[in-house]
Short mmCIF file of C-alpha atoms in Angstrom, two decimals:
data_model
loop_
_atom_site.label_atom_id
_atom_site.label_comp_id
_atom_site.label_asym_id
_atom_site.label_seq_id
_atom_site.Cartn_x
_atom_site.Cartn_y
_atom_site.Cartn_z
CA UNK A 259 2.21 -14.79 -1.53
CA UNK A 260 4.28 -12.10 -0.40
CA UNK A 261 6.89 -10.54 -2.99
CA UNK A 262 10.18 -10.53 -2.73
CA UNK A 263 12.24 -7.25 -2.45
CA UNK A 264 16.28 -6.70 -3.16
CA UNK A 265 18.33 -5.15 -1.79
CA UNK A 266 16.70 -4.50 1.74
CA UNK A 267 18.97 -0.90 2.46
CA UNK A 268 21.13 0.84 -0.19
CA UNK A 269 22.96 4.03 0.67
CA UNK A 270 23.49 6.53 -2.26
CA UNK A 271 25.12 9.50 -3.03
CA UNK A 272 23.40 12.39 -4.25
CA UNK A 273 23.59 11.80 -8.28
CA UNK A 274 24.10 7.72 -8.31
CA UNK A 275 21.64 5.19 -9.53
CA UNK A 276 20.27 2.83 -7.67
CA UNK A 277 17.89 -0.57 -8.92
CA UNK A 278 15.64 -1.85 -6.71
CA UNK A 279 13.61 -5.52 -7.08
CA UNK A 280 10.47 -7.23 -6.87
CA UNK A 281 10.20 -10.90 -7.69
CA UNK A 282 6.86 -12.60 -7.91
CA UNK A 283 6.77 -16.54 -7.76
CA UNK A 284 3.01 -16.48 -9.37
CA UNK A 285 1.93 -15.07 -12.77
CA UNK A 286 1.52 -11.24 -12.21
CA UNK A 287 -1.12 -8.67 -13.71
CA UNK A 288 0.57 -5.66 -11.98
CA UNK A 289 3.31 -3.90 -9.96
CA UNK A 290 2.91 -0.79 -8.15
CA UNK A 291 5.64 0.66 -6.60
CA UNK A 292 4.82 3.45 -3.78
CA UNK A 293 7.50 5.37 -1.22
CA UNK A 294 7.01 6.16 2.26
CA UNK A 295 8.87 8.82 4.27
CA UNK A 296 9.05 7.97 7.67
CA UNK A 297 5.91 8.82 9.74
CA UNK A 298 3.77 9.29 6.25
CA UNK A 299 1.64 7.29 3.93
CA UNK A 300 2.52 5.50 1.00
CA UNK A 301 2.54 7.96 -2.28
CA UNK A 302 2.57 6.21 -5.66
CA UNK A 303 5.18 6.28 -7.96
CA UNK A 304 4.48 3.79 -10.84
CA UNK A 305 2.27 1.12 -12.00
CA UNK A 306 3.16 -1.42 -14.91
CA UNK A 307 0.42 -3.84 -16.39
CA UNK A 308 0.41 -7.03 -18.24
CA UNK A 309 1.27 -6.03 -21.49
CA UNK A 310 2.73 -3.06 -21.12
CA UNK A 311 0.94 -0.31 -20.11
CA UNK A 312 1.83 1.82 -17.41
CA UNK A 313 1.83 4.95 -15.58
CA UNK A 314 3.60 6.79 -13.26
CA UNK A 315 5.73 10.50 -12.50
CA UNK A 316 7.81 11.75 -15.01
CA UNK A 317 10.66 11.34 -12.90
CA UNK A 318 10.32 7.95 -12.06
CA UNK A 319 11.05 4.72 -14.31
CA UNK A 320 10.45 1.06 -13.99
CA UNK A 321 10.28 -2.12 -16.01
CA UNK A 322 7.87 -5.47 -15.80
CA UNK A 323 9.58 -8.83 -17.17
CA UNK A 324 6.71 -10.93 -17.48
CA UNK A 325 8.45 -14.01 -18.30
CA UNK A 326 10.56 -13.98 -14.86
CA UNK A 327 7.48 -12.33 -12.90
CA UNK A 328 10.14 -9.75 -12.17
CA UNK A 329 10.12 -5.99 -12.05
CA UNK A 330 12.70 -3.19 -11.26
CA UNK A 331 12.47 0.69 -10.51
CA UNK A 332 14.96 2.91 -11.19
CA UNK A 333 16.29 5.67 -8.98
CA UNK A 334 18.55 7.83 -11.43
CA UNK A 335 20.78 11.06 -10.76
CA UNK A 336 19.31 10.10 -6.84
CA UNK A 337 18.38 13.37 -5.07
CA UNK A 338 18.03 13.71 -1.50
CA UNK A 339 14.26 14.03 -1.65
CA UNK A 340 14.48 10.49 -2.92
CA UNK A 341 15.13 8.80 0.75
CA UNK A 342 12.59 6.98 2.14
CA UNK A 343 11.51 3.44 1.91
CA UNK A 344 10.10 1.40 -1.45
CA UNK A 345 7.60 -0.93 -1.61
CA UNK A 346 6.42 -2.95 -4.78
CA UNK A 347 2.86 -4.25 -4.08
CA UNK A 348 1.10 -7.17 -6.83
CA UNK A 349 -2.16 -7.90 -8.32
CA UNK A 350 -2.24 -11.65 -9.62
CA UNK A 351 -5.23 -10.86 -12.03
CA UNK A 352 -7.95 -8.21 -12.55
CA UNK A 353 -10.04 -10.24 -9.82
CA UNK A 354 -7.46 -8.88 -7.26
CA UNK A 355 -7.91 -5.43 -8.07
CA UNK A 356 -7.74 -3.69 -5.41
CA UNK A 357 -5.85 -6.69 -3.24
CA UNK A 358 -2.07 -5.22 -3.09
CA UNK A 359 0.40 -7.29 -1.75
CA UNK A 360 3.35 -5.82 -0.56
CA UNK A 361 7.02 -6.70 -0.27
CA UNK A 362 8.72 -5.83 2.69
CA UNK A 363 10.01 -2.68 1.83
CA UNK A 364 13.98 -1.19 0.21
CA UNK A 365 15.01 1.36 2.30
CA UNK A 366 16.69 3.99 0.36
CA UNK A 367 19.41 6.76 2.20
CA UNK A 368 20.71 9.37 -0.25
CA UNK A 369 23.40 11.61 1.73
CA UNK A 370 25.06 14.46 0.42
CA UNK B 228 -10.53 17.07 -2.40
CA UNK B 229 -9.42 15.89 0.49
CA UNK B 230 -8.32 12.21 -0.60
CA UNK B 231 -8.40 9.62 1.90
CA UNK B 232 -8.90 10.61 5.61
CA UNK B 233 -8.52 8.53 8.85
CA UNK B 234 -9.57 9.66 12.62
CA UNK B 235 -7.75 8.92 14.60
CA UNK B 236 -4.32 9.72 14.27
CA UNK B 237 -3.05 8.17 17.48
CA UNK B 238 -5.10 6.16 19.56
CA UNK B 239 -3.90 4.04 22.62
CA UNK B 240 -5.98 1.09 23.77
CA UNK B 241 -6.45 -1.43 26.82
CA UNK B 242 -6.35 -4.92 25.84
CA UNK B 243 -10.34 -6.07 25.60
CA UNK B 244 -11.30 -2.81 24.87
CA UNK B 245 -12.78 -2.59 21.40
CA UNK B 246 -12.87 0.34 19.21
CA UNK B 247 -13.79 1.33 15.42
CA UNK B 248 -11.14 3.16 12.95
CA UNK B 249 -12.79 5.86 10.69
CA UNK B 250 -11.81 5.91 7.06
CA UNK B 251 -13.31 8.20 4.27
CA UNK B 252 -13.05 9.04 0.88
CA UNK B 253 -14.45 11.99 -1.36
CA UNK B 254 -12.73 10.85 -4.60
CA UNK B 255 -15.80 8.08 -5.49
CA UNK B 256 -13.78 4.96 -5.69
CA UNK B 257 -15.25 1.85 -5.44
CA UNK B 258 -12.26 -0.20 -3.96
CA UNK B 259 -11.14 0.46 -0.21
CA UNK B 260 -8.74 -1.66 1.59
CA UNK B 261 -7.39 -1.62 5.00
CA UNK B 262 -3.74 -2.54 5.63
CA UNK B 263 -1.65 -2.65 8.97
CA UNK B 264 2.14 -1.90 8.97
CA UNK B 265 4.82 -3.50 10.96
CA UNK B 266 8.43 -3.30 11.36
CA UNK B 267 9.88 -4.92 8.77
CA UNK B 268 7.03 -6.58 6.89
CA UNK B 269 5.75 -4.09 5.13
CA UNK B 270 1.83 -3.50 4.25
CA UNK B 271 -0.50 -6.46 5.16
CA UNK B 272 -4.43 -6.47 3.87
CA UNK B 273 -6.54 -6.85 6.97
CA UNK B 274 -9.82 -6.56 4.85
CA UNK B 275 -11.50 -4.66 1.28
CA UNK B 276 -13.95 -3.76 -0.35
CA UNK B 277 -15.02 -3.50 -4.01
CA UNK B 278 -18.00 -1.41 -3.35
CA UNK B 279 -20.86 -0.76 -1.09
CA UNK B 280 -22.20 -3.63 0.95
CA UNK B 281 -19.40 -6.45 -0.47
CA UNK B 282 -16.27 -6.96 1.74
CA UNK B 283 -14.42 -9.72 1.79
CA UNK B 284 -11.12 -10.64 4.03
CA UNK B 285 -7.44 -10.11 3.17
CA UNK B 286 -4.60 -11.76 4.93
CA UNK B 287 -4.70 -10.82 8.38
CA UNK B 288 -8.91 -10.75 8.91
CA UNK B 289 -8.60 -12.11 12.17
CA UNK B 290 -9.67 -9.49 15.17
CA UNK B 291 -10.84 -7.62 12.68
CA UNK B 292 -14.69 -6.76 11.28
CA UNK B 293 -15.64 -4.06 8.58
CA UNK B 294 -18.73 -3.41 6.88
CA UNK B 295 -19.74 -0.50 3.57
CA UNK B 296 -22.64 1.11 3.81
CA UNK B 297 -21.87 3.60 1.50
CA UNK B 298 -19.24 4.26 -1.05
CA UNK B 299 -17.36 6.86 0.60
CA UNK B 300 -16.56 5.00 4.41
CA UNK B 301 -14.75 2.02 5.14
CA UNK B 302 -14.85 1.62 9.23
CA UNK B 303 -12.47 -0.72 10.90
CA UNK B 304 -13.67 -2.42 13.77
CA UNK B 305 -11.58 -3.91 16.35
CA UNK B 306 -13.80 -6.16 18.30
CA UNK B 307 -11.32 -7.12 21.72
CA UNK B 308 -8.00 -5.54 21.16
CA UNK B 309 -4.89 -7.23 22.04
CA UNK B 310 -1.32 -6.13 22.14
CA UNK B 311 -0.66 -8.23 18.69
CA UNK B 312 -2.81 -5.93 17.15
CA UNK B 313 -0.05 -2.76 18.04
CA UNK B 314 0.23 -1.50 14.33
CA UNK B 315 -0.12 0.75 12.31
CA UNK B 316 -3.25 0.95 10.20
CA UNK B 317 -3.73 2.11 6.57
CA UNK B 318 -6.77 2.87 4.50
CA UNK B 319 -6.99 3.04 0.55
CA UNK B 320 -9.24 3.53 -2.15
CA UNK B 321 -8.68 2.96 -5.84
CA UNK B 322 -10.91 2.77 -8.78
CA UNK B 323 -9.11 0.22 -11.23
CA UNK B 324 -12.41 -0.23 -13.47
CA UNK B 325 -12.08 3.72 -13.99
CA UNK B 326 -9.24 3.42 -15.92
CA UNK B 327 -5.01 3.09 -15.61
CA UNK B 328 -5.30 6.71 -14.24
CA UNK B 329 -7.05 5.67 -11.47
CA UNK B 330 -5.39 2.47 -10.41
CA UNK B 331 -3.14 3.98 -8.21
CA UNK B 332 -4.01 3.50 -4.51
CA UNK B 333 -4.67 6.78 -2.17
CA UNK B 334 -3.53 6.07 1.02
CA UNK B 335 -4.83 8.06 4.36
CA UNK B 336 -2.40 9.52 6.63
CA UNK B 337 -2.46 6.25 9.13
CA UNK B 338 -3.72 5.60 12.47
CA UNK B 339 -0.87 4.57 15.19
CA UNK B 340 -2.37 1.79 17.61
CA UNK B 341 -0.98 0.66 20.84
CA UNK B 342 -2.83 -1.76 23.09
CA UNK B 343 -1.44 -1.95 26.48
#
Protein backbone atom coordinates (compact mmCIF):
# COMPACT_ATOMS: atom_id res chain seq x y z
CA UNK A 1 0.00 0.00 0.00
CA UNK A 2 1.16 3.07 -1.45
CA UNK A 3 1.59 6.22 0.98
CA UNK A 4 -0.03 9.09 0.81
CA UNK A 5 1.76 12.46 0.13
CA UNK A 6 0.38 16.29 0.87
CA UNK A 7 0.52 18.77 -0.65
CA UNK A 8 1.39 17.51 -4.28
CA UNK A 9 3.30 21.21 -5.43
CA UNK A 10 4.12 24.05 -3.00
CA UNK A 11 5.86 27.16 -4.25
CA UNK A 12 8.16 28.96 -1.69
CA UNK A 13 10.04 31.86 -1.30
CA UNK A 14 13.54 31.81 -0.56
CA UNK A 15 13.50 31.87 3.52
CA UNK A 16 9.73 30.33 4.15
CA UNK A 17 8.91 27.01 5.64
CA UNK A 18 7.28 24.59 4.10
CA UNK A 19 5.67 20.92 5.74
CA UNK A 20 5.36 18.23 3.67
CA UNK A 21 3.23 14.70 4.50
CA UNK A 22 3.25 11.12 4.45
CA UNK A 23 0.33 9.14 5.77
CA UNK A 24 0.50 5.41 6.13
CA UNK A 25 -2.87 3.42 6.54
CA UNK A 26 -0.77 0.23 8.01
CA UNK A 27 1.44 0.12 11.15
CA UNK A 28 4.87 1.59 10.04
CA UNK A 29 8.58 0.60 11.09
CA UNK A 30 10.11 3.45 9.00
CA UNK A 31 10.02 6.62 6.83
CA UNK A 32 12.65 7.70 4.58
CA UNK A 33 12.37 10.71 2.92
CA UNK A 34 14.79 11.22 -0.28
CA UNK A 35 14.79 14.38 -3.01
CA UNK A 36 15.23 14.19 -6.58
CA UNK A 37 16.35 17.01 -8.90
CA UNK A 38 15.06 16.60 -12.14
CA UNK A 39 17.04 14.18 -14.40
CA UNK A 40 18.95 12.69 -11.06
CA UNK A 41 18.59 9.97 -8.55
CA UNK A 42 17.01 10.00 -5.37
CA UNK A 43 19.58 11.35 -2.47
CA UNK A 44 18.52 10.67 1.12
CA UNK A 45 17.63 13.10 3.46
CA UNK A 46 16.21 11.40 6.64
CA UNK A 47 15.14 8.23 8.11
CA UNK A 48 12.91 7.91 11.37
CA UNK A 49 12.37 4.41 13.10
CA UNK A 50 9.87 2.93 15.39
CA UNK A 51 10.76 4.31 18.48
CA UNK A 52 12.57 7.01 17.74
CA UNK A 53 15.67 6.73 16.30
CA UNK A 54 16.70 8.42 13.35
CA UNK A 55 19.16 9.86 11.09
CA UNK A 56 19.56 12.19 8.59
CA UNK A 57 21.63 15.82 7.37
CA UNK A 58 22.04 18.35 9.74
CA UNK A 59 20.01 20.55 7.79
CA UNK A 60 17.13 18.57 7.43
CA UNK A 61 14.31 17.74 10.14
CA UNK A 62 11.39 15.44 10.32
CA UNK A 63 9.01 13.83 12.77
CA UNK A 64 7.26 10.10 12.96
CA UNK A 65 3.71 10.02 14.84
CA UNK A 66 3.34 6.51 15.36
CA UNK A 67 -0.06 6.57 16.66
CA UNK A 68 -1.52 8.28 13.31
CA UNK A 69 1.12 6.30 11.05
CA UNK A 70 1.96 9.85 10.04
CA UNK A 71 5.20 11.64 9.38
CA UNK A 72 6.25 15.22 8.28
CA UNK A 73 9.61 16.87 6.99
CA UNK A 74 10.41 20.15 7.41
CA UNK A 75 11.84 22.55 4.87
CA UNK A 76 12.95 25.67 7.06
CA UNK A 77 14.56 29.16 6.00
CA UNK A 78 13.90 27.24 2.22
CA UNK A 79 16.94 27.94 -0.03
CA UNK A 80 16.91 27.63 -3.61
CA UNK A 81 19.04 24.51 -3.62
CA UNK A 82 16.06 23.04 -1.85
CA UNK A 83 13.77 22.62 -5.22
CA UNK A 84 13.24 19.46 -6.41
CA UNK A 85 10.75 16.81 -5.72
CA UNK A 86 10.13 14.74 -2.15
CA UNK A 87 9.35 11.43 -1.73
CA UNK A 88 8.62 9.57 1.66
CA UNK A 89 9.13 5.80 1.05
CA UNK A 90 7.84 2.96 4.13
CA UNK A 91 9.01 -0.17 5.62
CA UNK A 92 5.99 -2.01 7.43
CA UNK A 93 8.45 -4.13 9.62
CA UNK A 94 12.13 -5.19 9.68
CA UNK A 95 11.02 -8.13 7.21
CA UNK A 96 10.58 -5.33 4.55
CA UNK A 97 13.89 -4.01 4.85
CA UNK A 98 14.95 -3.13 1.98
CA UNK A 99 11.14 -3.03 0.31
CA UNK A 100 10.55 0.97 0.07
CA UNK A 101 7.39 2.07 -0.90
CA UNK A 102 7.05 5.30 -2.20
CA UNK A 103 4.47 8.08 -2.26
CA UNK A 104 3.99 9.85 -5.26
CA UNK A 105 6.20 12.54 -4.82
CA UNK A 106 5.78 16.80 -3.32
CA UNK A 107 7.20 18.85 -5.72
CA UNK A 108 8.92 21.67 -4.12
CA UNK A 109 9.74 25.31 -6.26
CA UNK A 110 11.69 27.82 -4.16
CA UNK A 111 12.04 31.17 -6.36
CA UNK A 112 13.88 34.05 -5.42
CA UNK B 1 33.81 4.35 -4.02
CA UNK B 2 31.85 4.62 -6.68
CA UNK B 3 28.30 3.85 -5.04
CA UNK B 4 25.76 2.41 -7.16
CA UNK B 5 26.34 2.29 -10.98
CA UNK B 6 23.92 1.48 -13.88
CA UNK B 7 24.89 0.94 -17.80
CA UNK B 8 23.09 2.08 -19.61
CA UNK B 9 22.15 5.48 -19.29
CA UNK B 10 19.76 5.69 -22.21
CA UNK B 11 18.73 2.84 -24.04
CA UNK B 12 15.90 2.72 -26.73
CA UNK B 13 14.20 -0.57 -27.52
CA UNK B 14 11.84 -2.33 -30.19
CA UNK B 15 8.91 -3.90 -28.73
CA UNK B 16 9.89 -7.93 -28.45
CA UNK B 17 13.27 -7.15 -28.21
CA UNK B 18 14.66 -8.19 -24.85
CA UNK B 19 17.54 -6.75 -23.10
CA UNK B 20 19.36 -6.91 -19.51
CA UNK B 21 19.99 -3.60 -17.26
CA UNK B 22 23.43 -3.63 -15.44
CA UNK B 23 23.50 -2.59 -11.83
CA UNK B 24 26.59 -2.67 -9.44
CA UNK B 25 27.65 -1.89 -6.20
CA UNK B 26 31.19 -1.57 -4.43
CA UNK B 27 29.81 -0.48 -1.02
CA UNK B 28 29.03 -4.47 0.16
CA UNK B 29 25.39 -4.20 0.86
CA UNK B 30 23.38 -7.01 1.01
CA UNK B 31 19.95 -5.46 -0.08
CA UNK B 32 19.47 -4.33 -3.85
CA UNK B 33 16.23 -3.34 -5.26
CA UNK B 34 15.13 -2.29 -8.60
CA UNK B 35 12.48 0.43 -8.99
CA UNK B 36 10.91 2.05 -12.22
CA UNK B 37 9.72 5.72 -12.22
CA UNK B 38 6.76 7.21 -13.89
CA UNK B 39 5.12 10.44 -14.21
CA UNK B 40 3.38 11.03 -11.37
CA UNK B 41 3.58 7.82 -9.36
CA UNK B 42 6.59 7.99 -8.01
CA UNK B 43 9.14 4.89 -7.34
CA UNK B 44 7.59 1.38 -7.88
CA UNK B 45 9.67 -2.00 -6.72
CA UNK B 46 9.93 -4.17 -9.79
CA UNK B 47 12.07 -6.79 -7.83
CA UNK B 48 15.02 -7.19 -4.61
CA UNK B 49 17.21 -8.82 -3.20
CA UNK B 50 18.46 -9.46 0.36
CA UNK B 51 21.61 -11.09 -0.67
CA UNK B 52 23.26 -13.37 -3.08
CA UNK B 53 21.15 -16.02 -4.73
CA UNK B 54 17.55 -14.88 -2.86
CA UNK B 55 15.28 -12.49 -4.88
CA UNK B 56 12.00 -12.21 -4.48
CA UNK B 57 9.29 -9.87 -6.47
CA UNK B 58 8.08 -6.37 -5.59
CA UNK B 59 5.03 -4.77 -7.02
CA UNK B 60 5.42 -4.55 -10.57
CA UNK B 61 7.45 -8.22 -11.22
CA UNK B 62 5.68 -8.74 -14.25
CA UNK B 63 8.05 -8.55 -17.62
CA UNK B 64 10.57 -8.55 -15.46
CA UNK B 65 13.38 -11.43 -14.30
CA UNK B 66 16.54 -10.84 -12.04
CA UNK B 67 18.84 -13.14 -10.54
CA UNK B 68 22.30 -12.47 -7.70
CA UNK B 69 25.07 -14.24 -8.25
CA UNK B 70 27.16 -12.25 -6.30
CA UNK B 71 26.80 -9.52 -3.79
CA UNK B 72 27.90 -6.69 -5.74
CA UNK B 73 25.39 -7.07 -9.22
CA UNK B 74 21.83 -6.96 -9.46
CA UNK B 75 20.97 -7.42 -13.46
CA UNK B 76 17.57 -6.55 -14.71
CA UNK B 77 16.29 -8.55 -17.34
CA UNK B 78 13.64 -7.56 -19.64
CA UNK B 79 12.50 -10.68 -21.30
CA UNK B 80 9.99 -9.13 -24.48
CA UNK B 81 9.83 -5.43 -24.05
CA UNK B 82 6.73 -3.57 -24.60
CA UNK B 83 5.94 0.07 -24.75
CA UNK B 84 4.28 -0.22 -21.03
CA UNK B 85 7.52 -0.91 -19.89
CA UNK B 86 8.79 2.99 -21.14
CA UNK B 87 10.26 4.02 -17.63
CA UNK B 88 12.64 4.89 -15.97
CA UNK B 89 14.62 2.35 -14.00
CA UNK B 90 16.36 2.65 -10.58
CA UNK B 91 18.78 0.45 -8.73
CA UNK B 92 19.58 0.52 -4.85
CA UNK B 93 21.46 -1.09 -2.31
CA UNK B 94 21.21 -0.72 1.44
CA UNK B 95 22.53 -2.63 4.31
CA UNK B 96 19.79 -2.18 7.15
CA UNK B 97 21.31 -5.18 9.33
CA UNK B 98 24.63 -2.96 9.30
CA UNK B 99 23.25 -0.54 11.33
CA UNK B 100 20.88 2.98 11.19
CA UNK B 101 23.95 4.42 9.32
CA UNK B 102 23.52 2.27 6.67
CA UNK B 103 19.81 2.12 6.12
CA UNK B 104 19.71 4.72 3.79
CA UNK B 105 19.21 3.56 0.18
CA UNK B 106 22.05 4.48 -2.62
CA UNK B 107 20.44 4.99 -5.64
CA UNK B 108 22.33 4.66 -9.26
CA UNK B 109 22.10 7.40 -11.65
CA UNK B 110 18.96 5.65 -13.66
CA UNK B 111 18.55 4.09 -16.91
CA UNK B 112 15.91 5.96 -19.38
CA UNK B 113 13.90 3.20 -21.42
CA UNK B 114 11.81 3.71 -24.42
CA UNK B 115 10.31 0.83 -26.35
CA UNK B 116 9.01 1.80 -29.64
Amino acid sequence: QQPVQSPQAVILREGEDAVINCSSSKALYSVHWYRQKHGEAPIFLMILLKGGEQKGHDKISASFNEKKQQSSLYLTASQLSYSGTYFCGTEMTTDSWGKLQFGAGTQVVVTP
Amino acid sequence: NAGVTQTPKFQVLKTGQSMTLQCAQDMNHEYMSWYRQDPGMGLRLIHYSVGAGITDQGEVPNGYNVSRSTTEDFPLRLLSAAPSQTSVYFCASSDPRQGLANTEAFFGQGTRLTVV
